[in-house]
Tab-separated table of N, CA, C and O in Angstrom:
chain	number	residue	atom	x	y	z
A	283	UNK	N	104.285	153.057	89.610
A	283	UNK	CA	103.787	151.735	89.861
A	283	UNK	C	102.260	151.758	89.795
A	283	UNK	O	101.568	152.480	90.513
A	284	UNK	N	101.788	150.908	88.874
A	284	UNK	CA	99.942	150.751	88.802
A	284	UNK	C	99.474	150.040	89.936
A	284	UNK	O	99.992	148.984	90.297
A	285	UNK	N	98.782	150.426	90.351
A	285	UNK	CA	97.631	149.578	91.396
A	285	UNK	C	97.445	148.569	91.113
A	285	UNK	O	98.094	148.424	90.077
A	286	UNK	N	96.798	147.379	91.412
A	286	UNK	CA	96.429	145.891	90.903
A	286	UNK	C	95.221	145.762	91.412
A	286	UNK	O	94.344	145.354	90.651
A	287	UNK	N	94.858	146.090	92.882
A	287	UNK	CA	93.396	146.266	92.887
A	287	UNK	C	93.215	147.862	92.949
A	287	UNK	O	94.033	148.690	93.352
A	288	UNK	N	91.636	148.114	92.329
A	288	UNK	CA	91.274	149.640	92.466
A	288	UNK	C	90.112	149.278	92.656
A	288	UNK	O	89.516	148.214	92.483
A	289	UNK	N	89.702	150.750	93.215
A	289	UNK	CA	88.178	150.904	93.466
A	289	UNK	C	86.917	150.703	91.780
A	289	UNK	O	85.717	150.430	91.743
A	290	UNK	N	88.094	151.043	90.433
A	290	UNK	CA	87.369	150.747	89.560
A	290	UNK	C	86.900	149.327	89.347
A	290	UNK	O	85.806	148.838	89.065
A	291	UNK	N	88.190	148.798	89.597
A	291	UNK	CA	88.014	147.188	88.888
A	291	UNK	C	86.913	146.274	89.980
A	291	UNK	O	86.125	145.427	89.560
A	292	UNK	N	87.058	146.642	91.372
A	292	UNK	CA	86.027	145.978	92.011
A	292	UNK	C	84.365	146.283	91.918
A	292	UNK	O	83.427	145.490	92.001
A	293	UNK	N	84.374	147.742	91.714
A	293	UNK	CA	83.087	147.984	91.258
A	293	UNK	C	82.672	147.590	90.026
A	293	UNK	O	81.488	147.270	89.924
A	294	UNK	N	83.606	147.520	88.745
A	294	UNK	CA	83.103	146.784	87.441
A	294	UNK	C	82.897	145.350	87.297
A	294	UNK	O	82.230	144.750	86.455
A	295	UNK	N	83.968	144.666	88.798
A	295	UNK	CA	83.954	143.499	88.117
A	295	UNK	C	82.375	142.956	89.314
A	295	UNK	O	81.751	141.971	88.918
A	296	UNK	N	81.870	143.657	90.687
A	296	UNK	CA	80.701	143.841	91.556
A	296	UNK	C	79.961	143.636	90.279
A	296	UNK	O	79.911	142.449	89.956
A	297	UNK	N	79.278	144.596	89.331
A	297	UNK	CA	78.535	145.353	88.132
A	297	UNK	C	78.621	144.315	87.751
A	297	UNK	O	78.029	143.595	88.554
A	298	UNK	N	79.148	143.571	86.719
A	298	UNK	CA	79.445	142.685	85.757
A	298	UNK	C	78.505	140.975	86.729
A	298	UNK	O	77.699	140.079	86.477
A	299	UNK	N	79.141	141.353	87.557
A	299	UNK	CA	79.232	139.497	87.959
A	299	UNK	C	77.656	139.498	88.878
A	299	UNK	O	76.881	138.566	89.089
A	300	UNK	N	77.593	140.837	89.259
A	300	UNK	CA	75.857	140.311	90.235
A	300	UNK	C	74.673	141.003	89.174
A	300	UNK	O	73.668	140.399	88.803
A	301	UNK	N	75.005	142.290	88.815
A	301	UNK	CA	73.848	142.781	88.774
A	301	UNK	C	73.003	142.601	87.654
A	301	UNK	O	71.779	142.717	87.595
A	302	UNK	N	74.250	142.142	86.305
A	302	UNK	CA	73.640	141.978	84.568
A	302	UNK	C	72.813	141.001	85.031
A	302	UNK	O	71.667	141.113	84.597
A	303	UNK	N	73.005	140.051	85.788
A	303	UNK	CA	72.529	138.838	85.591
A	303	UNK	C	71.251	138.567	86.224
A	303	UNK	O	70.439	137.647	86.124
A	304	UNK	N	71.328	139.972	87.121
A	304	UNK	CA	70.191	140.033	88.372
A	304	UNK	C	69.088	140.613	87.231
A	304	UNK	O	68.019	140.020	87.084
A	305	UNK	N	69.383	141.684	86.516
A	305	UNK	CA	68.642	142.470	85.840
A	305	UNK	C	67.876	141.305	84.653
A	305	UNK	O	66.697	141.028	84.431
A	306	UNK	N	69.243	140.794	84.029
A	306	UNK	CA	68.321	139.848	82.949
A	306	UNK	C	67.505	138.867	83.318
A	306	UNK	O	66.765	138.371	82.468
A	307	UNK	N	67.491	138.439	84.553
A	307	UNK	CA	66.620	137.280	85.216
A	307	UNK	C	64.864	137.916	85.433
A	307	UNK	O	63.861	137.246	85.185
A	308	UNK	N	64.871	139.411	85.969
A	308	UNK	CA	63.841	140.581	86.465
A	308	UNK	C	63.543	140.768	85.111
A	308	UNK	O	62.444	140.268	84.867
A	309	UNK	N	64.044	141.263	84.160
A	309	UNK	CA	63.802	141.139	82.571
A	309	UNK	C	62.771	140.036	82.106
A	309	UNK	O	61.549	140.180	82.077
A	310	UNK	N	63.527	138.839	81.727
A	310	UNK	CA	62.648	137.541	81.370
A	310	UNK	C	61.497	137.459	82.148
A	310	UNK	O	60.381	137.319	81.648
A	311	UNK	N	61.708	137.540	83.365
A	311	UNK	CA	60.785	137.266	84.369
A	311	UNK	C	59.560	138.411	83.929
A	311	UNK	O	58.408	138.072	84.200
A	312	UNK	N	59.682	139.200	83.536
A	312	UNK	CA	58.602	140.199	83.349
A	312	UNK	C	57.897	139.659	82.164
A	312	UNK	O	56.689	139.430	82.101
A	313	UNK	N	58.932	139.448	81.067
A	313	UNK	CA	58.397	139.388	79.627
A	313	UNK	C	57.976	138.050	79.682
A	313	UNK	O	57.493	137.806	78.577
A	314	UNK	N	57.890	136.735	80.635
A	314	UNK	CA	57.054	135.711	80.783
A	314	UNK	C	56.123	136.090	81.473
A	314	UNK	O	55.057	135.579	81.131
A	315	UNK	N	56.055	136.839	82.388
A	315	UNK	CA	54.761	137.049	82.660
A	315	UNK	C	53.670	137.751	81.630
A	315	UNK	O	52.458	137.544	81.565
A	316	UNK	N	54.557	138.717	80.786
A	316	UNK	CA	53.681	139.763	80.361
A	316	UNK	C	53.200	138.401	78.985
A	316	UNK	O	52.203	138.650	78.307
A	317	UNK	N	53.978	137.081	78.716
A	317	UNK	CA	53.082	137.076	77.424
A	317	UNK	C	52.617	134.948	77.891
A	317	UNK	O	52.509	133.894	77.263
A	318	UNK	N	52.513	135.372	79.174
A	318	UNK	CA	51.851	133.817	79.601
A	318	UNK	C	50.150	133.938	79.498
A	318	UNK	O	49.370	134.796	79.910
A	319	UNK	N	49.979	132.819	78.840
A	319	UNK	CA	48.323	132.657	78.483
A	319	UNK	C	47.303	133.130	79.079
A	319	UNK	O	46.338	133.724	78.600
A	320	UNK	N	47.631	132.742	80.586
A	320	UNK	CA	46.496	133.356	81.829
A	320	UNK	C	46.356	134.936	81.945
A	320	UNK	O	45.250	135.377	82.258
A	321	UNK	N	47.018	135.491	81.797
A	321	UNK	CA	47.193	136.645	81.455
A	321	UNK	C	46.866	137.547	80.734
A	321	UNK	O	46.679	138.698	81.128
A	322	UNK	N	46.686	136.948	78.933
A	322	UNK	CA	46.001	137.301	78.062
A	322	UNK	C	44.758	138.580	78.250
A	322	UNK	O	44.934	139.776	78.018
A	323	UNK	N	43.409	137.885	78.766
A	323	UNK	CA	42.486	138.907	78.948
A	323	UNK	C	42.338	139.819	79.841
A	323	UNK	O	41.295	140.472	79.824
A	324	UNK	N	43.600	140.150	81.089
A	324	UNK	CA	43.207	140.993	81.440
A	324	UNK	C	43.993	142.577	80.527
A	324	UNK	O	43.735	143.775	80.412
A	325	UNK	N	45.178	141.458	79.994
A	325	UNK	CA	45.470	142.793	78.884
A	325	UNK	C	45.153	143.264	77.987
A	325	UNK	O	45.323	144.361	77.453
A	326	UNK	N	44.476	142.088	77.710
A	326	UNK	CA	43.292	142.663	76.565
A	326	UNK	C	42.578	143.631	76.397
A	326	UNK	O	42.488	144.276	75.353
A	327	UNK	N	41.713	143.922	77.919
A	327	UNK	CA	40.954	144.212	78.639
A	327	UNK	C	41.174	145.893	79.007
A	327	UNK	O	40.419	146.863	79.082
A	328	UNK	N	42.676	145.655	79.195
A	328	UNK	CA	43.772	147.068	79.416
A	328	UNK	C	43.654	148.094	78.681
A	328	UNK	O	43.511	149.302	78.869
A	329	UNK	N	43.764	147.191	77.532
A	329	UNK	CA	44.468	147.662	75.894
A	329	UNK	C	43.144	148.105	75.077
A	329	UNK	O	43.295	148.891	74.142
A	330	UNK	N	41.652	147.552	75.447
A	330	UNK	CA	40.398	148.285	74.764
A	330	UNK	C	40.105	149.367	76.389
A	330	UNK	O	39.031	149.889	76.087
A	331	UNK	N	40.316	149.694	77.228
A	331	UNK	CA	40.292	150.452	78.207
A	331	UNK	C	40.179	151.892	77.455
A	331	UNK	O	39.084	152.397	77.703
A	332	UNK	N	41.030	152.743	76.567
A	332	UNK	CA	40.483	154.238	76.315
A	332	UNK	C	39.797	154.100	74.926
A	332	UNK	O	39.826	154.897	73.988
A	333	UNK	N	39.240	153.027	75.010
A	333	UNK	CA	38.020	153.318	73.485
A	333	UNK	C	36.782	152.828	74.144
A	333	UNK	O	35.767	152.541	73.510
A	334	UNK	N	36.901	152.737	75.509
A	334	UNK	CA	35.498	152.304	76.203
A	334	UNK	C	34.869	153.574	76.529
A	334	UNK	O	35.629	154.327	77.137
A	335	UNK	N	33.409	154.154	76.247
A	335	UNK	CA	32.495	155.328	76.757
A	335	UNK	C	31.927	154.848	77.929
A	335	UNK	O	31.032	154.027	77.729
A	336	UNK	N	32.117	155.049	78.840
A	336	UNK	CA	31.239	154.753	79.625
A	336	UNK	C	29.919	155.576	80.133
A	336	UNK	O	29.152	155.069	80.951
């Protein structure tokens, strides 16, 4: 006789239903920050950082 609930299916279906969605939200959320306007010069700023002599 098969199980109907298991410890797999609650942890895949846990996985599936909170965390993709948690992750892709932390995702976007980064990659709008990383390419919102205000933002621009300090990465700019970053990004000429090891060709500066000081």
């Amino acid at each position: 006789m098969k199980a109907i609930i298991s410890v797999e299916n609650i942890v895949s279906s846990f996985v599936t239903v909170w965390w993709t969605p948690l992750f892709m939200v932390i995702f976007f959320a980064i990659v709008a920050y990383a390419l919102w306007p205000k933002n621009k010069s300090a990465f700019d700023d970053a990004a000429r950082m090891p060709l500066r002599e000081d």
